[in-house]
Short mmCIF file of C-alpha atoms in Angstrom, two decimals:
data_model
loop_
_atom_site.label_atom_id
_atom_site.label_comp_id
_atom_site.label_asym_id
_atom_site.label_seq_id
_atom_site.Cartn_x
_atom_site.Cartn_y
_atom_site.Cartn_z
CA GLU A 1 -78.03 19.81 -13.12
CA PRO A 2 -77.93 16.23 -12.64
CA GLU A 3 -74.81 14.72 -13.06
CA VAL A 4 -73.08 10.85 -13.11
CA THR A 5 -71.09 10.12 -10.34
CA GLN A 6 -68.32 7.82 -9.97
CA THR A 7 -66.32 6.32 -7.06
CA PRO A 8 -63.12 6.06 -6.31
CA SER A 9 -61.80 8.46 -8.54
CA HIS A 10 -58.29 6.49 -8.39
CA GLN A 11 -58.06 2.92 -7.64
CA VAL A 12 -54.79 1.13 -7.01
CA THR A 13 -54.55 -2.25 -6.73
CA GLN A 14 -52.14 -5.72 -6.93
CA MET A 15 -52.60 -8.19 -10.72
CA GLY A 16 -55.16 -10.47 -10.12
CA GLN A 17 -56.70 -8.31 -7.17
CA GLU A 18 -60.67 -8.09 -7.76
CA VAL A 19 -61.90 -4.33 -8.01
CA ILE A 20 -65.25 -3.01 -8.29
CA LEU A 21 -65.99 -0.05 -9.48
CA ARG A 22 -69.15 2.27 -8.50
CA CYS A 23 -71.02 4.42 -10.41
CA VAL A 24 -74.47 6.43 -9.73
CA PRO A 25 -76.47 7.27 -13.28
CA ILE A 26 -78.34 10.24 -13.12
CA SER A 27 -81.54 9.37 -11.36
CA ASN A 28 -84.42 9.07 -14.01
CA HIS A 29 -82.11 7.60 -16.68
CA LEU A 30 -82.52 3.47 -17.51
CA TYR A 31 -79.79 3.02 -20.22
CA PHE A 32 -76.27 2.75 -18.18
CA TYR A 33 -72.95 1.79 -20.13
CA TRP A 34 -68.92 1.29 -19.34
CA TYR A 35 -66.54 2.13 -21.10
CA ARG A 36 -62.49 2.71 -20.72
CA GLN A 37 -59.94 4.81 -21.97
CA ILE A 38 -56.17 3.28 -21.90
CA LEU A 39 -54.06 6.49 -21.49
CA GLY A 40 -53.36 7.63 -25.14
CA GLN A 41 -55.90 5.52 -26.85
CA LYS A 42 -59.76 6.48 -28.07
CA VAL A 43 -62.52 5.57 -25.42
CA GLU A 44 -63.83 1.67 -26.04
CA PHE A 45 -67.47 0.49 -25.08
CA LEU A 46 -67.51 -2.48 -23.08
CA VAL A 47 -70.88 -2.98 -21.81
CA SER A 48 -74.42 -1.86 -22.05
CA PHE A 49 -77.43 -2.05 -19.69
CA TYR A 50 -80.87 -2.05 -19.57
CA ASN A 51 -83.93 -3.53 -17.51
CA ASN A 52 -81.37 -5.51 -15.16
CA GLU A 53 -79.61 -7.47 -17.97
CA ILE A 54 -76.46 -6.60 -20.50
CA SER A 55 -78.00 -5.68 -23.71
CA GLU A 56 -74.70 -5.27 -25.58
CA LYS A 57 -71.11 -5.89 -25.13
CA SER A 58 -67.42 -5.57 -26.74
CA GLU A 59 -65.30 -8.55 -26.93
CA ILE A 60 -62.88 -6.58 -24.43
CA PHE A 61 -65.91 -7.40 -21.69
CA ASP A 62 -64.80 -11.35 -21.61
CA ASP A 63 -65.67 -13.74 -18.07
CA GLN A 64 -63.20 -11.51 -16.07
CA PHE A 65 -65.99 -8.65 -16.23
CA SER A 66 -69.48 -8.44 -14.75
CA VAL A 67 -71.69 -6.12 -14.12
CA GLU A 68 -74.83 -5.24 -11.75
CA ARG A 69 -77.06 -2.64 -10.34
CA PRO A 70 -77.72 -3.75 -7.23
CA ASP A 71 -79.92 -1.48 -5.55
CA GLY A 72 -82.14 1.90 -7.16
CA SER A 73 -79.09 4.06 -7.27
CA ASN A 74 -75.59 2.23 -8.08
CA PHE A 75 -74.47 0.57 -11.32
CA THR A 76 -71.32 -1.07 -10.63
CA LEU A 77 -68.08 -2.77 -12.63
CA LYS A 78 -66.50 -5.80 -11.42
CA ILE A 79 -63.29 -7.15 -12.63
CA ARG A 80 -62.35 -10.52 -11.17
CA SER A 81 -58.93 -10.70 -11.58
CA THR A 82 -57.47 -7.27 -12.88
CA LYS A 83 -54.33 -7.84 -15.40
CA LEU A 84 -51.23 -5.41 -15.86
CA GLU A 85 -53.16 -4.57 -19.03
CA ASP A 86 -56.99 -3.20 -17.31
CA SER A 87 -55.07 0.04 -15.98
CA ALA A 88 -57.27 2.81 -17.79
CA MET A 89 -59.75 4.77 -17.27
CA TYR A 90 -63.45 2.84 -16.74
CA PHE A 91 -66.21 5.73 -17.83
CA CYS A 92 -69.72 5.08 -16.37
CA ALA A 93 -72.12 6.63 -18.51
CA SER A 94 -76.21 6.72 -18.56
CA ARG A 95 -79.06 7.88 -21.32
CA GLU A 96 -82.70 8.60 -21.15
CA LEU A 97 -83.84 9.15 -24.44
CA TYR A 98 -80.74 9.48 -27.13
CA GLU A 99 -77.24 11.12 -25.70
CA GLN A 100 -75.16 9.65 -23.11
CA TYR A 101 -73.75 11.36 -20.33
CA PHE A 102 -70.55 10.62 -19.06
CA GLY A 103 -68.85 10.33 -15.22
CA PRO A 104 -65.38 11.80 -14.18
CA GLY A 105 -64.04 8.38 -14.63
CA THR A 106 -62.01 6.10 -12.59
CA ARG A 107 -58.49 6.09 -12.78
CA LEU A 108 -57.92 1.98 -12.47
CA THR A 109 -53.71 1.79 -12.15
CA VAL A 110 -53.23 -2.12 -11.59
CA THR A 111 -49.16 -2.85 -10.32
CA GLN B 1 -61.07 0.37 -42.67
CA LYS B 2 -61.14 2.26 -39.29
CA GLU B 3 -64.80 2.96 -38.04
CA VAL B 4 -64.14 6.57 -37.42
CA GLU B 5 -61.34 8.23 -38.49
CA GLN B 6 -60.16 11.56 -36.90
CA ASP B 7 -56.98 13.35 -36.80
CA PRO B 8 -55.51 13.43 -33.17
CA GLY B 9 -53.53 16.77 -34.34
CA PRO B 10 -52.46 18.50 -31.83
CA LEU B 11 -54.08 21.71 -33.82
CA SER B 12 -53.06 25.35 -32.80
CA VAL B 13 -55.11 28.36 -33.57
CA PRO B 14 -55.42 32.10 -31.85
CA GLU B 15 -57.62 33.12 -30.42
CA GLY B 16 -60.92 34.15 -31.79
CA ALA B 17 -60.29 32.52 -34.76
CA ILE B 18 -62.83 29.67 -36.11
CA VAL B 19 -61.94 26.35 -34.83
CA SER B 20 -62.87 23.51 -37.89
CA LEU B 21 -62.54 19.87 -36.30
CA ASN B 22 -63.65 16.73 -38.63
CA CYS B 23 -64.12 12.95 -38.89
CA THR B 24 -64.86 10.42 -41.18
CA TYR B 25 -66.91 6.92 -40.81
CA SER B 26 -67.23 3.89 -42.80
CA ASN B 27 -70.61 2.71 -42.17
CA SER B 28 -73.42 4.05 -44.03
CA ALA B 29 -75.57 2.33 -40.82
CA PHE B 30 -74.19 5.34 -38.53
CA GLN B 31 -77.53 7.08 -37.71
CA TYR B 32 -76.52 9.50 -34.41
CA PHE B 33 -73.35 11.76 -34.56
CA MET B 34 -72.06 13.42 -31.69
CA TRP B 35 -69.51 15.53 -30.04
CA TYR B 36 -67.73 15.76 -27.12
CA ARG B 37 -65.14 17.59 -25.49
CA GLN B 38 -62.94 16.17 -22.52
CA TYR B 39 -60.51 18.21 -20.76
CA SER B 40 -57.52 16.22 -19.69
CA ARG B 41 -58.34 13.07 -17.15
CA LYS B 42 -62.21 13.94 -17.21
CA GLY B 43 -64.75 12.19 -18.54
CA PRO B 44 -66.11 13.33 -22.03
CA GLU B 45 -69.34 16.19 -22.04
CA LEU B 46 -71.33 16.28 -24.61
CA LEU B 47 -71.33 18.94 -26.94
CA MET B 48 -73.48 18.24 -29.77
CA TYR B 49 -75.51 15.87 -30.91
CA THR B 50 -77.77 15.35 -34.49
CA TYR B 51 -78.74 12.38 -36.56
CA SER B 52 -79.44 13.66 -39.66
CA SER B 53 -77.73 15.77 -42.48
CA GLY B 54 -77.00 19.34 -42.64
CA ASN B 55 -75.86 21.68 -39.66
CA LYS B 56 -77.29 22.09 -35.86
CA GLU B 57 -75.94 24.92 -34.18
CA ASP B 58 -75.78 25.62 -29.99
CA GLY B 59 -74.03 29.41 -29.16
CA ARG B 60 -70.65 29.21 -30.44
CA PHE B 61 -70.81 25.42 -31.64
CA THR B 62 -71.75 24.16 -34.92
CA ALA B 63 -72.17 20.04 -35.95
CA GLN B 64 -72.55 19.24 -39.61
CA VAL B 65 -73.05 15.92 -40.94
CA ASP B 66 -72.60 14.94 -44.61
CA LYS B 67 -74.31 11.53 -45.22
CA SER B 68 -73.32 11.12 -48.79
CA SER B 69 -70.18 11.72 -48.16
CA LYS B 70 -69.38 10.19 -44.56
CA TYR B 71 -67.84 13.32 -43.23
CA ILE B 72 -68.96 15.31 -40.13
CA SER B 73 -67.49 18.96 -38.31
CA LEU B 74 -67.36 20.99 -35.52
CA PHE B 75 -66.91 24.10 -36.17
CA ILE B 76 -66.01 26.59 -33.03
CA ARG B 77 -66.40 30.37 -33.72
CA ASP B 78 -65.10 33.06 -31.62
CA SER B 79 -62.60 30.25 -29.98
CA GLN B 80 -61.55 30.78 -26.48
CA PRO B 81 -58.29 29.76 -24.17
CA SER B 82 -61.11 27.44 -22.05
CA ASP B 83 -61.88 25.58 -25.27
CA SER B 84 -58.53 23.83 -25.56
CA ALA B 85 -59.59 20.49 -24.99
CA THR B 86 -59.20 17.31 -26.88
CA TYR B 87 -62.56 17.10 -29.11
CA LEU B 88 -64.20 13.99 -29.72
CA CYS B 89 -66.38 12.37 -32.71
CA ALA B 90 -68.45 9.80 -31.83
CA ILE B 91 -71.23 7.98 -33.94
CA ARG B 92 -73.53 5.36 -33.54
CA GLY B 93 -75.62 2.88 -35.28
CA VAL B 94 -79.11 0.58 -34.37
CA ASP B 95 -77.03 -0.97 -31.72
CA ASP B 96 -76.85 1.00 -28.27
CA LYS B 97 -72.99 1.47 -28.36
CA ILE B 98 -71.05 4.26 -28.96
CA ILE B 99 -67.98 4.32 -31.37
CA PHE B 100 -65.35 7.13 -30.84
CA GLY B 101 -62.85 8.70 -32.70
CA LYS B 102 -59.34 8.99 -31.33
CA GLY B 103 -59.88 12.58 -30.60
CA THR B 104 -57.71 15.98 -31.95
CA ARG B 105 -56.26 17.79 -29.51
CA LEU B 106 -56.56 21.79 -29.69
CA HIS B 107 -55.02 24.37 -28.18
CA ILE B 108 -55.87 28.26 -28.26
CA LEU B 109 -53.36 30.30 -28.03
CA PRO B 110 -54.03 33.49 -26.21
#
């Protein structure tokens, strides 16, 4: 069964460094998303992406964040200058019709 | 008022029991209703998806939506220890973002 994959599973970085989180959505899906989940809190929407542009973003998704689909299979989330409060699980999701399917997540730890 | 309210639990029930999980939501514009299951340190896994009031059944799982009361439920029949997880209700309006509840931690006791 096709699934969303994410790499790395765990990323440790120092405050102020740039990180890129990578996702491979399900191959025939056209809508892509990033969510985050701070430990012990709810899953929060960050951004949605369709047709090579952002279609919706939350107030969390500020100028430090960017997304890109650099080729036909990858979808990335870049955090330019990480802060301690960026430590969280980051989930990529994709959909074809209505249902969003989530990847296993990347645990980002900012020290 | 929070957009989606969900009792975080934990909820402990004996194996074989019927489990009832519930959420309320505040905005009548929400049109799509989902239940996800999340195991510890894993991504949310879609269990049920519905967009109308009424019941939708899939195996041991039944999702129920009451739009007039803004109330959604998930029932699990013949619960198994492997059902132990956090269950997230989720809703979506005409825009493309999903709003999640905080999740209910469920423990099925063997």
